[in-house]
Amino acid sequence: MRPSGRANDELRELSFTRNYTVHAEGSVLVAFGNTKVLCTASVEEGVPRFLKGKGQGWLTAEYGMLPRSTHTRSGREASRGKQGGRTLEIQRLIGRSLRAAVDLSKLGERTIYLDCDVLQADGGTRTASISGACVALVDAFTHLLETKKIKDDPLNGLVGAVSVGVYKDTPVLDLDYAEDSNAGTDMNVVMTQQGGFIEIQGSAEGAPFTREQSDTLLGLAEKGINEIIKAQQDALGW
Amino acid sequence: MRPSGRANDELRELSFTRNYTVHAEGSVLVAFGNTKVLCTASVEEGVPRFLKGKGQGWLTAEYGMLPRSTHTRSGREASRGKQGGRTLEIQRLIGRSLRAAVDLSKLGERTIYLDCDVLQADGGTRTASISGACVALVDAFTHLLETKKIKDDPLNGLVGAVSVGVYKDTPVLDLDYAEDSNAGTDMNVVMTQQGGFIEIQGSAEGAPFTREQSDTLLGLAEKGINEIIKAQQDALGW
Amino acid sequence: MRPSGRANDELRELSFTRNYTVHAEGSVLVAFGNTKVLCTASVEEGVPRFLKGKGQGWLTAEYGMLPRSTHTRSGREASRGKQGGRTLEIQRLIGRSLRAAVDLSKLGERTIYLDCDVLQADGGTRTASISGACVALVDAFTHLLETKKIKDDPLNGLVGAVSVGVYKDTPVLDLDYAEDSNAGTDMNVVMTQQGGFIEIQGSAEGAPFTREQSDTLLGLAEKGINEIIKAQQDALGW
Amino acid sequence: MRPSGRANDELRELSFTRNYTVHAEGSVLVAFGNTKVLCTASVEEGVPRFLKGKGQGWLTAEYGMLPRSTHTRSGREASRGKQGGRTLEIQRLIGRSLRAAVDLSKLGERTIYLDCDVLQADGGTRTASISGACVALVDAFTHLLETKKIKDDPLNGLVGAVSVGVYKDTPVLDLDYAEDSNAGTDMNVVMTQQGGFIEIQGSAEGAPFTREQSDTLLGLAEKGINEIIKAQQDALGW
Amino acid sequence: MRPSGRANDELRELSFTRNYTVHAEGSVLVAFGNTKVLCTASVEEGVPRFLKGKGQGWLTAEYGMLPRSTHTRSGREASRGKQGGRTLEIQRLIGRSLRAAVDLSKLGERTIYLDCDVLQADGGTRTASISGACVALVDAFTHLLETKKIKDDPLNGLVGAVSVGVYKDTPVLDLDYAEDSNAGTDMNVVMTQQGGFIEIQGSAEGAPFTREQSDTLLGLAEKGINEIIKAQQDALGW
Amino acid sequence: MRPSGRANDELRELSFTRNYTVHAEGSVLVAFGNTKVLCTASVEEGVPRFLKGKGQGWLTAEYGMLPRSTHTRSGREASRGKQGGRTLEIQRLIGRSLRAAVDLSKLGERTIYLDCDVLQADGGTRTASISGACVALVDAFTHLLETKKIKDDPLNGLVGAVSVGVYKDTPVLDLDYAEDSNAGTDMNVVMTQQGGFIEIQGSAEGAPFTREQSDTLLGLAEKGINEIIKAQQDALGW
């Protein structure tokens, strides 16, 4: 029995609120249950030095948690003077996942910054960030197309992400904090709309896991991500 | 004529949304028109070293802007590795202003962290932060009283803040970004519920200003802050 | 009765020693009683990136306290690896105040660095810094005029600054450390030679203050700054 | 055909040189072909603050590359003033992987530092680090047992790691740099001696991958890690 | 012929102004010609962690140059966020040199901070710093003796320092900037009142130097330091 | 009697292993007894900004100790976020010493990075670094000559370095850690193949030393460095 009473293959209530803030080219508040992340996509002319003159664009991501998005306050990274290892790991994952969804050659010499800021955390902030940032990215591409800055849509397809894990010996979908902090195995999975995997990151928190368990978890994740991508499409009016 | 069509002594639409997030002892989304700041009050046991053993509490504030809360994206301070001068100046102002509203000796050896994170900026983020943080602080004190951690309410009274300035030679109340970026003089004022000033910070952006102008601006600020404090009271159900 | 025996509207002994060091284009040791600040104005060709190609100059300020300028030694900021919030706040104030005294379009694409380093502190270091830096700035402009690097004097007029405050319920001028550390209200005021205000920064340290008190303090500051500007003129041989 | 001429399921030449340096409790130079990493295990009395008084130990890892371990020199992280995201990600992975191999309650209030410094890089530095650090860890435990500091061996079993990937549409084992920089999918796998997975980190570098491909890659990894663990046992004389 | 017209074994005009600032236990402005350094000695109760409970004191030094102490302005280290290598090297030298002059066991568990801040630079700032800091240190010890905090004078004897070098093939004493920036060999020497060497740091800037040249330079340094120590004694009224 | 049983003028066993790693243009593992340092010379096109367009090259050095190269583990500088004073002092010394061995005008607009990373420390790491880096530098110059990037060998001659000191009142050559940590005087000496001194850095750790002792130590150093340069020549097959 899950603490939330959900079925083992049941997602938390999902929502994607577009245009949540007014300045960004894409701005989405994504909620996976009580986990709420503000994802903005910002377009800037120019690319990093290593890409200059190659005629292609770039996409990068930054992640942060507001100090009191969590049960107990955690120190502000800006004040401590550096981003922690977990933050860097997550923002590298977000960037890699979304770059896989984009044909950068269609973007021109532009950079997309995806900022994922966690307003409230209840487990799964990195997968919510990826899923929400993808919708913000679509809105930014639409903006570029409508303002005629680009001709072809750079999006290869939507990308969704979810966590799965073994909670009390049972594989479950979309772990909340109560489950995540007690899970034996925890896996974050990123998939495309077409059904291919972009990232699989599985960790045994306690006992090691087997190839069969890994496969079962991937199956659960597939089901969940398909629902997430459906919700993205609904939010986008597709 | 103001860009927003407001009267010279008219505030933007104000709102204080309490319990905006679930974990903090106080959590308020304050909106001054399009300026939206999430203010949380977090209670931690213990005080900084310089106060240990003195039997009193402490209150401190931190301020941040999400990278795309502004018209163009500004670099994330956590990523740049330090908080800028403007950030430090603002969070020192917020802390000083709210400490003036509190009897720290009634708090016990506890620290209140006020985190003011700007989700969307349209001028006046520091005064919105002070006004919103005050409501979050009241909720945190209520929490401490209800859980019997303290016996007497440490609040001396509510505190509100507003900006005033000279826009096109006319003194106006509660400048939005369009006004602020063109104002000749800009003044931030913090006042108590009882009508006393806590902070006055006036800067001539272009031409210097006179003692008479200063006095007129303070009068406008008094009117605005009284309305802000009324809105705080309404939000608190007082 | 003030600890120093001064009248309520009496400045400390003032001095501006020009050419205090040999390398800088302007170099002034300013003393407000026991507060002594070395202010240098350095001219560099070129402007910050955001001003390139606009045909105007720039002026910026940096402030520091020698570790043992104070009663007890405070850690060296260079060694701690960052400038504190108070330092950044003060150097922003100095820069803003002096920029208001200068017509940057007459400077050409040059940057003036004003370095204010406190050799000995006894209250009022920020207002002494502004007042001394103004004299160093005049000397640097004279140097630029004499070496024919510029044609017109960029100075709009002299700028002076002083602190005022409420000490033992009495408004007093030019607080020393003994008064400053016990003042109920503390206000720093920056004014031009022509009598206009550039900056007013008032803080209630204990009880809030009223509009009338604010006005009284501004009056005291006007008197003091007029005397400071007279002393600047004497030092400059005007 | 692989650039090195190896069979698809063939590891590079493996070696574990124990006692490579003299001071550390465990010191192993691990070579996966041309990838060479010096792994030391250092024992220190005491644990981090969050574990104090809980009667258990801690294990943490740090990773670094010598500036010219790579084809072109990369800047020294100590000189740049911070560790990059990739470094932090890898050292978090090493620490997590080895903690899974240890019963920390048998270690007493001690901390093991695993330092993995890459002397020469040719792909697979993180998996070589994990495999080498495990041998250094065993030597450190032997030292603690022989000096009677602990009574029971904290090791749950050996841990090995290898990278697998899809190179020119073919799943291959233990990618070298020539393969890694051209791989379509790249997966790092950590396994215990008993055959359970501790970590799976798979990324699509180009095209997404399927559940079947993931399973094939895990099979290859199992074969490779079993051989690596055999080599660890030989090196340890087990 | 030296640019200054001095004889080859002639020091610049020397002065030690005691009590230059009011707060520090020792405060000396030392001038070696145009090189002027403010040296303060501050006494703090307590010692660094590695000395706690050993019943002895500690002495450490910090060095800084005001940004415009030099011909062209150099960036403020506090603002750049770190002390440069030259600064660290010099402050380590100052600390080592003065610790050699002190019996730390007579100091009790106290720390002496020697702050050497260069107001104006014209070559030889490090040797002026050592020579000036020694006088400040004597004043701090006198203060500790007079306030009965210590019983025995911890000073082993005075310490002086000077630079010597080969300028236009001629060994000369006490190089100023014009000489220093063109010297073939540059040597900094620290000696005690009793005539023993504490530090010798010689560098060939162009051609290497011989053992004979080294010996000649040491002879010049001995002469110069004896005069410096005489000047210290005069300043101290010994 | 020395702890190692060596004669007073006897070096430890010396070795220079060239081509220790594969990527660098020069890569040498130098051993002075148990002190082992990996020295690489890396060639990069381009020079620092202050040399641009002057048609000459540059040479710089960086130094680091692996955390467990020492008896007890020391914190990783990359993780602490800055290089310590000792590190900066040593790498400045290495760079200065090797620049003295090179005619930078023959290098073209190229930069040589010398990285000296201590794998195992037993005293004398800075002198071993200089001696080893010189051999790596020769290999890098050979590479540049063979690939026709430069026409003339920039090497002025080999450079060697050794420490000497007073151990139990006796001058000894090439101090190991057991001696170094108890030495009364410690001197690091850098010399050219032609017999000239490049650097002399002598410190009294306890009692000051005399001019005669200094001369005796220099004589010992000459003998030792001549042997070191002979070993460099043997390793280079000269």
XYZ file of N, CA and C in Angstrom, chain E residues 70-237:
504
model
N 50.325 51.962 -6.715
C 51.285 51.699 -7.789
C 51.098 52.678 -8.955
N 52.039 52.647 -9.904
C 52.001 53.585 -11.025
C 50.675 53.512 -11.775
N 50.267 52.284 -12.117
C 48.946 52.143 -12.703
C 48.105 51.360 -11.704
N 46.820 51.609 -11.724
C 45.942 50.970 -10.751
C 45.900 49.465 -10.989
N 46.003 48.706 -9.913
C 45.809 47.261 -10.033
C 44.509 46.888 -9.333
N 43.868 45.840 -9.817
C 42.550 45.467 -9.287
C 42.610 45.153 -7.801
N 41.553 45.479 -7.104
C 41.451 45.231 -5.668
C 41.263 43.725 -5.441
N 42.094 43.142 -4.624
C 42.007 41.690 -4.418
C 40.679 41.287 -3.775
N 40.146 42.107 -2.887
C 38.864 41.780 -2.262
C 37.773 41.694 -3.312
N 37.895 42.521 -4.340
C 36.873 42.554 -5.367
C 37.052 41.397 -6.353
N 38.312 41.046 -6.638
C 38.555 39.902 -7.515
C 38.256 38.588 -6.819
N 38.145 38.611 -5.498
C 37.723 37.415 -4.770
C 38.852 36.509 -4.354
N 40.078 36.903 -4.620
C 41.173 36.151 -4.014
C 42.473 36.943 -4.015
N 43.324 36.548 -3.085
C 44.653 37.130 -3.008
C 45.535 36.448 -4.038
N 46.357 37.228 -4.726
C 47.236 36.663 -5.739
C 48.410 35.911 -5.126
N 49.131 35.208 -5.976
C 50.276 34.430 -5.524
C 51.363 35.297 -4.905
N 51.623 36.464 -5.504
C 52.641 37.355 -4.967
C 52.269 37.808 -3.551
N 51.008 38.166 -3.358
C 50.548 38.584 -2.034
C 50.745 37.480 -1.005
N 50.316 36.275 -1.346
C 50.427 35.172 -0.395
C 51.892 34.887 -0.074
N 52.732 34.949 -1.106
C 54.151 34.693 -0.918
C 54.760 35.720 0.048
N 54.377 36.976 -0.152
C 54.937 38.033 0.698
C 54.431 37.911 2.128
N 53.156 37.645 2.297
C 52.668 37.597 3.675
C 53.183 36.362 4.427
N 53.444 35.307 3.690
C 54.091 34.145 4.316
C 55.515 34.503 4.760
N 56.208 35.262 3.923
C 57.573 35.693 4.262
C 57.577 36.595 5.494
N 56.649 37.539 5.539
C 56.590 38.452 6.691
C 56.333 37.663 7.972
N 55.357 36.761 7.913
C 55.016 35.972 9.096
C 56.197 35.128 9.571
N 56.841 34.434 8.632
C 57.981 33.580 8.983
C 59.096 34.413 9.602
N 59.344 35.578 9.016
C 60.453 36.418 9.484
C 60.215 36.904 10.902
N 59.010 37.330 11.177
C 58.753 37.879 12.514
C 58.579 36.784 13.557
N 58.076 35.629 13.148
C 57.996 34.529 14.124
C 59.403 34.159 14.601
N 60.379 34.308 13.699
C 61.758 33.994 14.090
C 62.281 34.969 15.132
N 61.591 36.117 15.297
C 62.053 37.131 16.242
C 61.384 37.008 17.604
N 60.515 36.020 17.738
C 59.637 35.991 18.904
C 59.709 34.628 19.589
N 59.660 34.661 20.899
C 59.515 33.427 21.676
C 58.024 33.247 21.964
N 57.379 32.442 21.132
C 55.913 32.336 21.199
C 55.439 31.753 22.527
N 56.327 31.045 23.229
C 55.898 30.442 24.496
C 55.673 31.508 25.567
N 56.236 32.714 25.354
C 56.038 33.783 26.347
C 54.791 34.631 26.065
N 54.065 34.269 25.018
C 52.945 35.107 24.584
C 51.618 34.657 25.188
N 51.572 33.433 25.740
C 50.294 32.890 26.187
C 49.455 32.539 24.974
N 48.235 32.087 25.204
C 47.404 31.678 24.072
C 46.784 32.902 23.403
N 47.637 33.653 22.745
C 47.217 34.865 22.026
C 47.734 34.807 20.607
N 47.046 35.529 19.717
C 47.517 35.630 18.340
C 47.817 37.087 18.023
N 48.968 37.308 17.409
C 49.307 38.642 16.909
C 49.067 38.650 15.401
N 48.252 39.560 14.930
C 48.079 39.767 13.498
C 48.900 40.973 13.070
N 49.798 40.776 12.139
C 50.536 41.895 11.567
C 49.936 42.216 10.211
N 49.351 43.392 10.092
C 48.780 43.805 8.803
C 49.685 44.837 8.158
N 50.172 44.537 6.979
C 51.055 45.456 6.268
C 50.335 45.913 5.006
N 49.906 47.148 4.995
C 49.168 47.669 3.853
C 49.951 48.783 3.189
N 50.244 48.563 1.925
C 51.090 49.494 1.182
C 50.254 50.681 0.722
N 50.591 51.871 1.234
C 49.883 53.080 0.801
C 50.494 53.618 -0.483
N 51.808 53.444 -0.625
C 52.516 53.973 -1.787
C 53.713 53.059 -2.057
N 53.877 52.639 -3.298
C 54.901 51.651 -3.617
C 55.971 52.251 -4.511
N 57.226 52.004 -4.128
C 58.355 52.399 -4.976
C 59.513 51.408 -4.821
N 59.155 50.106 -4.849
C 60.176 49.073 -4.686
C 60.420 48.761 -3.221
N 60.684 47.484 -2.928
C 61.041 47.104 -1.561
C 59.895 47.087 -0.589
N 58.675 46.869 -1.055
C 57.554 46.902 -0.106
C 57.639 45.763 0.895
N 58.169 44.608 0.483
C 58.179 43.497 1.436
C 59.214 43.701 2.535
N 60.357 44.281 2.168
C 61.371 44.490 3.205
C 60.986 45.660 4.110
N 60.366 46.682 3.552
C 59.844 47.756 4.401
C 58.785 47.210 5.353
N 57.932 46.320 4.845
C 56.876 45.738 5.678
C 57.467 44.997 6.869
N 58.467 44.160 6.616
C 59.078 43.398 7.708
C 59.692 44.349 8.733
N 60.412 45.346 8.238
C 61.091 46.279 9.141
C 60.096 47.092 9.956
N 59.021 47.522 9.314
C 58.009 48.310 10.021
C 57.184 47.458 10.972
N 56.830 46.251 10.529
C 56.013 45.377 11.375
C 56.752 45.033 12.653
N 58.075 44.975 12.581
C 58.849 44.650 13.785
C 58.661 45.733 14.846
N 58.650 46.982 14.425
C 58.457 48.072 15.383
C 57.032 48.035 15.960
N 56.067 47.786 15.106
C 54.681 47.674 15.589
C 54.564 46.527 16.587
N 55.277 45.461 16.307
C 55.246 44.293 17.197
C 55.815 44.642 18.564
N 56.913 45.390 18.580
C 57.498 45.808 19.854
C 56.478 46.623 20.653
N 55.783 47.529 19.970
C 54.771 48.328 20.680
C 53.643 47.457 21.219
N 53.267 46.444 20.466
C 52.208 45.551 20.953
C 52.688 44.765 22.167
N 53.942 44.340 22.158
C 54.470 43.626 23.326
C 54.534 44.564 24.542
N 54.949 45.791 24.304
C 54.973 46.770 25.402
C 53.574 46.933 26.002
N 52.582 47.000 25.117
C 51.198 47.114 25.581
C 50.814 45.908 26.437
N 51.194 44.722 26.003
C 50.854 43.521 26.770
C 51.590 43.487 28.109
N 52.824 43.965 28.102
C 53.585 44.007 29.357
C 52.990 45.046 30.313
N 52.650 46.224 29.768
C 52.124 47.300 30.615
C 50.755 46.977 31.183
N 49.961 46.231 30.408
C 48.634 45.854 30.916
C 48.719 44.533 31.679
N 49.936 44.068 31.924
C 50.185 42.877 32.759
C 49.575 41.600 32.166
N 49.342 41.598 30.890
C 48.810 40.373 30.294
C 49.913 39.333 30.135
N 51.145 39.799 29.957
C 52.280 38.871 29.931
C 53.342 39.401 30.891
N 54.216 38.486 31.324
C 55.244 38.880 32.288
C 56.592 39.126 31.629
N 56.934 38.274 30.652
C 58.243 38.403 30.019
C 58.066 38.856 28.576
N 58.984 39.684 28.153
C 58.954 40.187 26.776
C 59.248 39.045 25.806
N 58.347 38.762 24.887
C 58.578 37.653 23.966
C 59.606 37.965 22.879
N 60.059 39.208 22.790
C 60.944 39.565 21.685
C 62.349 38.998 21.885
N 62.829 38.264 20.903
C 64.213 37.779 20.925
C 65.202 38.862 20.506
N 64.732 39.849 19.804
C 65.607 40.892 19.266
C 64.946 41.472 18.041
N 65.399 42.627 17.614
C 64.796 43.270 16.447
C 65.159 42.515 15.169
N 64.319 42.718 14.165
C 64.526 42.094 12.866
C 64.399 43.178 11.804
N 65.323 43.205 10.875
C 65.258 44.166 9.779
C 65.415 43.451 8.448
N 64.992 44.118 7.391
C 65.076 43.485 6.073
C 65.369 44.540 5.028
N 66.050 44.114 3.988
C 66.349 45.041 2.910
C 66.505 44.245 1.623
N 66.333 44.928 0.499
C 66.627 44.270 -0.768
C 67.987 44.748 -1.267
N 68.671 43.850 -1.934
C 69.925 44.183 -2.604
C 69.829 43.590 -4.004
N 70.674 44.063 -4.909
C 70.583 43.508 -6.257
C 71.714 43.993 -7.127
N 71.769 43.414 -8.301
C 72.792 43.799 -9.264
C 72.129 44.689 -10.310
N 72.460 45.975 -10.255
C 71.875 46.942 -11.187
C 72.985 47.442 -12.103
N 72.834 47.287 -13.384
C 73.885 47.653 -14.351
C 75.237 47.088 -13.918
N 75.227 45.778 -13.616
C 76.438 45.040 -13.235
C 77.065 45.472 -11.913
N 76.376 46.313 -11.173
C 76.935 46.763 -9.902
C 76.008 46.361 -8.753
N 76.569 45.759 -7.707
C 75.736 45.450 -6.542
C 75.326 46.735 -5.833
N 74.025 46.859 -5.593
C 73.533 48.061 -4.910
C 72.569 47.682 -3.794
N 72.400 48.624 -2.870
C 71.597 48.406 -1.670
C 70.252 49.110 -1.802
N 69.209 48.432 -1.358
C 67.884 49.056 -1.196
C 67.354 49.602 -2.520
N 66.981 48.694 -3.410
C 66.548 49.069 -4.758
C 65.210 49.795 -4.735
N 65.129 50.886 -5.460
C 63.818 51.501 -5.673
C 63.215 50.922 -6.958
N 62.013 51.363 -7.296
C 61.313 50.728 -8.417
C 62.081 50.843 -9.729
N 62.690 52.003 -9.952
C 63.429 52.214 -11.197
C 64.570 51.205 -11.324
N 65.207 50.881 -10.214
C 66.281 49.894 -10.236
C 65.727 48.472 -10.264
N 64.741 48.233 -9.429
C 64.201 46.888 -9.256
C 63.682 46.339 -10.577
N 63.055 47.199 -11.360
C 62.446 46.712 -12.598
C 63.499 46.493 -13.687
N 64.748 46.865 -13.405
C 65.824 46.623 -14.366
C 66.966 45.809 -13.787
N 66.781 45.259 -12.589
C 67.890 44.577 -11.922
C 68.147 43.216 -12.541
N 69.407 42.830 -12.637
C 69.774 41.512 -13.136
C 69.546 40.451 -12.091
N 69.857 40.761 -10.861
C 69.617 39.838 -9.757
C 69.014 40.641 -8.634
N 68.119 39.999 -7.920
C 67.367 40.676 -6.875
C 67.379 39.770 -5.659
N 67.753 40.321 -4.510
C 67.809 39.479 -3.320
C 67.182 40.203 -2.139
N 66.277 39.509 -1.447
C 65.692 40.043 -0.228
C 66.306 39.317 0.955
N 66.734 40.102 1.935
C 67.451 39.519 3.054
C 66.819 39.995 4.357
N 66.631 39.044 5.274
C 66.093 39.360 6.602
C 67.132 38.940 7.635
N 67.420 39.846 8.569
C 68.453 39.558 9.563
C 67.997 39.978 10.947
N 68.612 39.366 11.952
C 68.314 39.755 13.330
C 69.302 40.819 13.786
N 68.909 41.442 14.884
C 69.745 42.425 15.570
C 71.113 41.833 15.920
N 71.133 40.527 16.193
C 72.380 39.861 16.577
C 73.229 39.510 15.354
N 72.713 39.749 14.164
C 73.537 39.537 12.982
C 73.339 38.216 12.269
N 72.337 37.421 12.673
C 72.088 36.149 11.983
C 71.059 36.332 10.877
N 71.174 35.487 9.842
C 70.197 35.555 8.750
C 68.954 34.758 9.090
N 67.800 35.308 8.754
C 66.538 34.585 8.910
C 66.036 34.127 7.546
N 66.185 34.967 6.562
C 65.730 34.616 5.213
C 66.684 35.210 4.185
N 66.964 34.444 3.152
C 67.662 34.939 1.972
C 66.860 34.458 0.776
N 66.391 35.368 -0.045
C 65.661 34.971 -1.248
C 66.258 35.703 -2.437
N 67.082 34.991 -3.189
C 67.728 35.609 -4.335
C 67.228 35.005 -5.633
N 66.944 35.868 -6.615
C 66.480 35.409 -7.922
C 67.299 36.076 -9.015
N 67.725 35.260 -9.977
C 68.326 35.837 -11.175
C 67.193 36.261 -12.087
N 67.095 37.546 -12.372
C 66.029 37.983 -13.276
C 66.488 37.787 -14.721
N 67.770 38.023 -14.968
C 68.300 37.792 -16.316
C 69.375 36.734 -16.242
N 70.646 37.117 -16.280
C 71.751 36.169 -16.200
C 71.848 35.579 -14.800
N 72.236 34.302 -14.702
C 72.466 33.690 -13.393
C 73.580 34.416 -12.659
N 73.639 34.189 -11.357
C 74.667 34.870 -10.568
C 75.577 33.834 -9.901
N 76.733 34.329 -9.442
C 77.739 33.415 -8.900
C 77.729 33.424 -7.371
N 78.485 32.479 -6.819
C 78.600 32.399 -5.367
C 79.274 33.657 -4.821
N 80.195 34.190 -5.563
C 80.885 35.401 -5.118
C 79.898 36.577 -5.099
N 79.098 36.690 -6.170
C 78.111 37.778 -6.198
C 77.138 37.646 -5.035
N 76.730 36.421 -4.798
C 75.816 36.193 -3.679
C 76.446 36.692 -2.379
N 77.693 36.379 -2.194
C 78.368 36.784 -0.962
C 78.487 38.308 -0.862
N 78.823 38.933 -1.969
C 78.901 40.398 -1.980
C 77.562 41.029 -1.623
N 76.516 40.503 -2.209
C 75.191 41.042 -1.924
C 74.833 40.870 -0.454
N 75.177 39.708 0.107
C 74.890 39.508 1.531
C 75.648 40.529 2.383
N 76.856 40.859 1.968
C 77.631 41.860 2.709
C 76.959 43.220 2.677
N 76.502 43.613 1.500
C 75.758 44.875 1.381
C 74.517 44.867 2.258
N 73.825 43.749 2.228
C 72.587 43.643 3.008
C 72.883 43.786 4.491
N 73.943 43.146 4.957
C 74.310 43.256 6.375
C 74.486 44.723 6.777
N 75.225 45.433 5.927
C 75.440 46.856 6.227
C 74.099 47.601 6.318
N 73.247 47.379 5.317
C 71.968 48.090 5.272
C 71.070 47.728 6.447
N 70.997 46.469 6.754
C 70.084 46.058 7.829
C 70.583 46.590 9.170
N 71.873 46.640 9.353
C 72.368 47.226 10.602
C 71.908 48.677 10.750
N 71.913 49.417 9.655
C 71.423 50.800 9.720
C 69.909 50.849 9.968
N 69.205 49.923 9.360
C 67.746 49.888 9.569
C 67.434 49.579 11.024
N 68.146 48.627 11.578
C 67.903 48.271 12.980
C 68.272 49.446 13.899
N 69.290 50.175 13.534
C 69.625 51.391 14.300
C 68.460 52.393 14.249
N 67.877 52.542 13.071
C 66.737 53.462 12.932
C 65.531 52.971 13.721
N 65.318 51.666 13.748
C 64.228 51.112 14.567
C 64.475 51.464 16.038
N 65.711 51.286 16.462
C 66.043 51.582 17.867
C 65.823 53.060 18.183
N 66.230 53.920 17.267
C 65.999 55.351 17.472
C 64.506 55.637 17.601
N 63.734 55.071 16.711
C 62.289 55.314 16.734
C 61.683 54.826 18.044
N 62.229 53.730 18.564
C 61.710 53.169 19.808
C 62.284 53.850 21.043
N 63.229 54.761 20.817
C 63.823 55.458 21.946
C 64.749 54.566 22.757
